[in-house]
């Protein structure tokens, strides 16, 4: 019993033959089943960084600011004192540079701690 071939099958076969001939003339792959697989490396972007800043006020004791810097920013006494004096003389001082989520958490922790101890200390973050 002869097998019947549809027009669609013939059209696809003719197209494949033309593609094969085009590839061979151009020095390309040797057949319609040849393909090239390439791995694409995903491009990763570095996260934005944010500076966490403490603002000066006339009421928060210097010792409390030093304690905050030690507790929330892992500064030693010398580094914390240096930052506190910078805040005292210049009105603002950088506590550290972090990704958005960490900076936001640090600001919230400092503000909550200051309120709990009834100090008006202000801590903010800004994009670096």
Coordinates of N, CA and C in Angstrom, one line a residue:
X1 N 0.8 -1.2 0.0 CA 0.0 0.0 0.0 C 0.9 1.2 0.0
X2 N 0.8 2.2 -1.0 CA 1.6 3.3 -1.0 C 1.3 4.3 0.1
X3 N 2.3 5.1 0.5 CA 2.0 6.1 1.6 C 1.8 7.4 0.9
X4 N 0.8 8.1 1.4 CA 0.4 9.4 0.9 C 1.2 10.5 1.7
X5 N 1.7 11.5 1.0 CA 2.4 12.6 1.6 C 1.6 13.9 1.4
X6 N 1.4 14.6 2.5 CA 0.6 15.8 2.4 C 1.4 16.9 1.8
X7 N 0.7 18.0 1.3 CA 1.4 19.1 0.7 C 2.3 19.8 1.8
X8 N 1.8 19.8 3.0 CA 2.6 20.5 4.1 C 3.9 19.8 4.3
X9 N 3.9 18.4 4.3 CA 5.2 17.7 4.4 C 6.1 18.0 3.3
X10 N 5.6 18.1 2.1 CA 6.5 18.4 0.9 C 7.0 19.8 1.0
X11 N 6.2 20.7 1.4 CA 6.7 22.1 1.6 C 7.8 22.2 2.6
X12 N 7.6 21.5 3.7 CA 8.6 21.6 4.8 C 9.9 20.9 4.3
X13 N 9.8 19.8 3.6 CA 11.0 19.2 3.1 C 11.7 20.0 2.1
X14 N 11.0 20.7 1.2 CA 11.6 21.6 0.3 C 12.3 22.8 1.0
X15 N 11.7 23.3 2.0 CA 12.3 24.4 2.8 C 13.6 23.9 3.4
X16 N 13.6 22.8 4.0 CA 14.7 22.2 4.7 C 15.9 22.0 3.7
X17 N 15.5 21.5 2.5 CA 16.6 21.3 1.4 C 17.2 22.6 1.0
X18 N 16.3 23.7 0.8 CA 16.8 25.0 0.5 C 17.8 25.5 1.5
X19 N 17.4 25.4 2.8 CA 18.2 25.9 3.9 C 19.6 25.1 3.9
X20 N 19.5 23.8 3.7 CA 20.7 23.0 3.7 C 21.6 23.5 2.6
X21 N 21.1 23.7 1.4 CA 21.9 24.2 0.3 C 22.5 25.6 0.5
X22 N 21.7 26.5 1.1 CA 22.2 27.8 1.5 C 23.4 27.7 2.4
X23 N 23.2 26.9 3.5 CA 24.3 26.7 4.5 C 25.6 26.2 3.8
X24 N 25.4 25.2 2.9 CA 26.6 24.6 2.3 C 27.3 25.6 1.4
X25 N 26.6 26.4 0.7 CA 27.2 27.4 -0.2 C 27.9 28.5 0.6
X26 N 27.4 28.8 1.8 CA 28.0 29.9 2.6 C 29.1 29.3 3.5
X27 N 29.4 28.1 3.4 CA 30.4 27.4 4.3 C 29.8 27.2 5.7
X28 N 28.5 27.1 5.8 CA 27.9 27.0 7.1 C 27.8 25.6 7.5
X29 N 26.8 25.3 8.4 CA 26.6 23.9 8.9 C 26.2 23.0 7.7
X30 N 26.5 21.7 7.9 CA 26.3 20.7 6.8 C 24.9 20.2 6.7
X31 N 24.0 20.6 7.5 CA 22.6 20.0 7.4 C 21.6 20.8 8.2
X32 N 20.3 20.5 7.9 CA 19.3 21.3 8.6 C 19.2 21.0 10.1
X33 N 19.8 19.9 10.5 CA 19.7 19.5 11.9 C 20.8 20.0 12.8
X34 N 21.7 20.7 12.2 CA 22.8 21.3 12.9 C 22.4 22.6 13.6
X35 N 22.8 22.7 14.9 CA 22.5 24.0 15.6 C 23.6 24.3 16.5
X36 N 23.7 25.6 16.9 CA 24.8 26.0 17.8 C 24.1 26.4 19.1
X37 N 24.6 25.9 20.2 CA 24.1 26.3 21.5 C 25.2 27.1 22.2
X38 N 24.8 28.2 22.7 CA 25.7 29.0 23.4 C 25.2 29.3 24.8
X39 N 26.1 29.3 25.8 CA 25.7 29.6 27.1 C 25.8 31.1 27.3
X40 N 24.7 31.7 27.8 CA 24.7 33.1 28.0 C 24.9 33.4 29.5
X41 N 26.0 34.1 29.8 CA 26.2 34.5 31.2 C 25.3 35.6 31.6
X42 N 24.6 35.4 32.7 CA 23.7 36.5 33.2 C 24.6 37.7 33.7
X43 N 24.2 38.9 33.3 CA 24.9 40.0 33.8 C 24.3 40.5 35.1
X44 N 25.1 40.4 36.2 CA 24.7 40.8 37.5 C 25.1 42.3 37.7
X45 N 24.2 43.0 38.4 CA 24.5 44.4 38.6 C 24.7 44.6 40.1
X46 N 25.7 45.3 40.5 CA 26.0 45.6 41.9 C 24.9 46.4 42.5
X47 N 24.5 46.0 43.8 CA 23.4 46.8 44.4 C 23.8 48.2 44.7
X48 N 22.8 49.1 44.8 CA 23.0 50.4 45.2 C 23.4 50.5 46.6
X49 N 24.3 51.4 47.0 CA 24.7 51.5 48.3 C 24.2 52.8 49.0
X50 N 24.0 52.8 50.3 CA 23.4 53.9 51.0 C 24.2 54.2 52.2
X51 N 24.5 55.5 52.4 CA 25.2 56.0 53.6 C 24.2 56.1 54.8
X52 N 24.6 55.6 55.9 CA 23.8 55.8 57.1 C 24.4 57.0 57.9
X53 N 23.6 58.0 58.2 CA 24.2 59.2 58.8 C 23.5 59.5 60.1
X54 N 24.2 60.1 61.1 CA 23.7 60.5 62.3 C 23.7 62.1 62.3
X55 N 22.7 62.7 62.7 CA 22.6 64.1 62.7 C 22.8 64.7 64.2
X56 N 23.4 65.8 64.3 CA 23.6 66.4 65.6 C 22.4 67.1 66.1
X57 N 22.2 67.0 67.4 CA 21.2 67.8 68.1 C 21.8 68.3 69.4
X58 N 21.0 69.2 70.1 CA 21.5 69.8 71.3 C 21.2 69.0 72.6
X59 N 20.5 67.9 72.5 CA 20.1 67.2 73.7 C 20.6 65.8 73.9
X60 N 21.0 65.1 72.8 CA 21.5 63.7 73.0 C 22.9 63.8 73.5
X61 N 23.1 63.1 74.6 CA 24.5 63.1 75.2 C 25.5 62.4 74.3
X62 N 26.7 62.9 74.3 CA 27.8 62.4 73.4 C 28.0 60.9 73.8
X63 N 27.9 60.5 75.0 CA 28.2 59.1 75.4 C 27.1 58.2 74.8
X64 N 25.9 58.7 74.7 CA 24.8 57.9 74.1 C 25.1 57.6 72.6
X65 N 25.6 58.7 71.9 CA 25.9 58.5 70.5 C 27.1 57.5 70.3
X66 N 28.1 57.6 71.2 CA 29.2 56.6 71.1 C 28.6 55.2 71.3
X67 N 27.7 55.1 72.3 CA 27.1 53.7 72.6 C 26.4 53.2 71.4
X68 N 25.6 54.1 70.7 CA 24.9 53.7 69.5 C 25.8 53.2 68.4
X69 N 26.9 53.9 68.2 CA 27.9 53.6 67.2 C 28.5 52.2 67.5
X70 N 28.8 52.0 68.7 CA 29.4 50.7 69.1 C 28.4 49.5 69.0
X71 N 27.2 49.8 69.4 CA 26.1 48.7 69.4 C 25.6 48.4 68.0
X72 N 25.3 49.3 67.2 CA 24.6 49.1 65.9 C 25.6 49.1 64.7
X73 N 26.8 49.7 64.9 CA 27.7 49.8 63.7 C 29.0 49.1 64.0
X74 N 29.1 48.4 65.1 CA 30.3 47.6 65.5 C 31.6 48.4 65.4
X75 N 31.5 49.6 65.9 CA 32.7 50.5 66.0 C 33.4 50.3 67.3
X76 N 34.7 50.4 67.4 CA 35.4 50.4 68.7 C 35.3 51.8 69.3
X77 N 35.6 51.9 70.5 CA 35.5 53.1 71.3 C 36.2 54.3 70.6
X78 N 37.3 54.1 70.0 CA 38.1 55.1 69.4 C 37.4 55.6 68.1
X79 N 37.0 54.7 67.3 CA 36.3 55.0 66.0 C 34.9 55.7 66.3
X80 N 34.2 55.2 67.3 CA 32.9 55.7 67.7 C 33.1 57.2 68.2
X81 N 34.1 57.4 69.0 CA 34.3 58.7 69.5 C 34.7 59.7 68.4
X82 N 35.5 59.2 67.5 CA 35.9 60.1 66.3 C 34.7 60.5 65.5
X83 N 33.8 59.5 65.2 CA 32.6 59.8 64.5 C 31.7 60.8 65.3
X84 N 31.5 60.5 66.6 CA 30.7 61.4 67.4 C 31.2 62.8 67.4
X85 N 32.5 63.0 67.5 CA 33.1 64.3 67.5 C 32.9 65.0 66.1
X86 N 32.9 64.2 65.1 CA 32.7 64.8 63.7 C 31.2 65.3 63.6
X87 N 30.3 64.5 64.2 CA 28.9 64.8 64.2 C 28.7 66.1 65.0
X88 N 29.4 66.2 66.2 CA 29.3 67.3 67.1 C 29.8 68.6 66.4
X89 N 30.9 68.5 65.7 CA 31.5 69.7 65.1 C 30.9 70.1 63.7
X90 N 30.5 69.1 62.9 CA 30.0 69.4 61.6 C 28.5 69.2 61.4
X91 N 27.8 68.7 62.4 CA 26.4 68.5 62.3 C 25.9 67.2 61.7
X92 N 26.8 66.5 61.1 CA 26.4 65.2 60.5 C 27.6 64.3 60.4
X93 N 27.4 63.0 60.5 CA 28.5 62.1 60.4 C 28.1 60.7 59.9
X94 N 29.0 60.1 59.1 CA 28.7 58.8 58.5 C 29.0 57.7 59.4
X95 N 28.0 56.8 59.6 CA 28.2 55.6 60.4 C 28.7 54.4 59.6
X96 N 28.3 54.3 58.4 CA 28.6 53.2 57.5 C 27.9 53.3 56.2
X97 N 28.3 52.4 55.3 CA 27.7 52.3 53.9 C 27.2 50.9 53.7
X98 N 25.9 50.8 53.4 CA 25.3 49.4 53.3 C 24.3 49.4 52.1
X99 N 23.9 48.1 51.8 CA 22.8 48.0 50.8 C 21.5 48.6 51.4
X100 N 20.5 48.7 50.6 CA 19.3 49.4 51.0 C 18.7 48.8 52.2
X101 N 18.5 47.5 52.2 CA 17.8 46.8 53.3 C 18.5 46.9 54.6
X102 N 19.8 46.7 54.5 CA 20.6 46.8 55.7 C 20.6 48.2 56.3
X103 N 20.8 49.2 55.4 CA 20.8 50.6 55.8 C 19.4 51.0 56.5
X104 N 18.4 50.6 55.9 CA 17.0 50.8 56.4 C 16.9 50.2 57.8
X105 N 17.3 49.0 57.9 CA 17.3 48.3 59.2 C 18.1 49.1 60.3
X106 N 19.3 49.5 59.9 CA 20.1 50.2 60.9 C 19.5 51.5 61.3
X107 N 18.9 52.3 60.4 CA 18.2 53.5 60.7 C 17.1 53.3 61.7
X108 N 16.3 52.3 61.4 CA 15.1 51.9 62.2 C 15.6 51.5 63.6
X109 N 16.6 50.7 63.7 CA 17.1 50.2 65.0 C 17.6 51.4 65.8
X110 N 18.4 52.3 65.2 CA 18.9 53.5 65.9 C 17.8 54.4 66.4
X111 N 16.9 54.7 65.5 CA 15.7 55.5 65.9 C 14.9 54.9 67.0
X112 N 14.6 53.7 66.9 CA 13.8 53.0 68.0 C 14.6 53.0 69.3
X113 N 15.9 52.7 69.3 CA 16.7 52.7 70.5 C 16.8 54.1 71.1
X114 N 16.9 55.2 70.3 CA 17.0 56.5 70.8 C 15.6 56.9 71.4
X115 N 14.5 56.6 70.8 CA 13.2 56.9 71.3 C 13.0 56.2 72.7
X116 N 13.4 54.9 72.7 CA 13.2 54.1 73.9 C 14.0 54.7 75.1
X117 N 15.1 55.4 74.8 CA 15.9 56.0 75.8 C 15.6 57.5 75.9
X118 N 14.5 58.0 75.3 CA 14.0 59.3 75.3 C 15.1 60.4 74.8
X119 N 15.7 60.1 73.7 CA 16.7 61.0 73.1 C 16.1 61.3 71.7
X120 N 16.3 62.6 71.3 CA 15.8 63.0 70.0 C 16.8 62.8 68.8
X121 N 17.7 61.8 69.0 CA 18.7 61.5 68.0 C 18.1 61.2 66.7
X122 N 18.6 61.7 65.6 CA 18.1 61.5 64.3 C 19.2 60.7 63.5
X123 N 18.7 59.7 62.8 CA 19.5 58.8 61.9 C 18.8 58.7 60.6
X124 N 19.5 59.0 59.5 CA 18.9 59.0 58.2 C 19.9 58.2 57.2
X125 N 19.3 57.9 56.1 CA 20.1 57.2 55.0 C 20.0 58.0 53.7
X126 N 21.1 58.0 52.9 CA 21.1 58.6 51.6 C 21.8 57.8 50.6
X127 N 21.4 57.8 49.4 CA 22.0 57.1 48.3 C 23.4 57.6 48.1
X128 N 24.4 56.7 48.0 CA 25.8 57.1 47.8 C 26.0 57.4 46.3

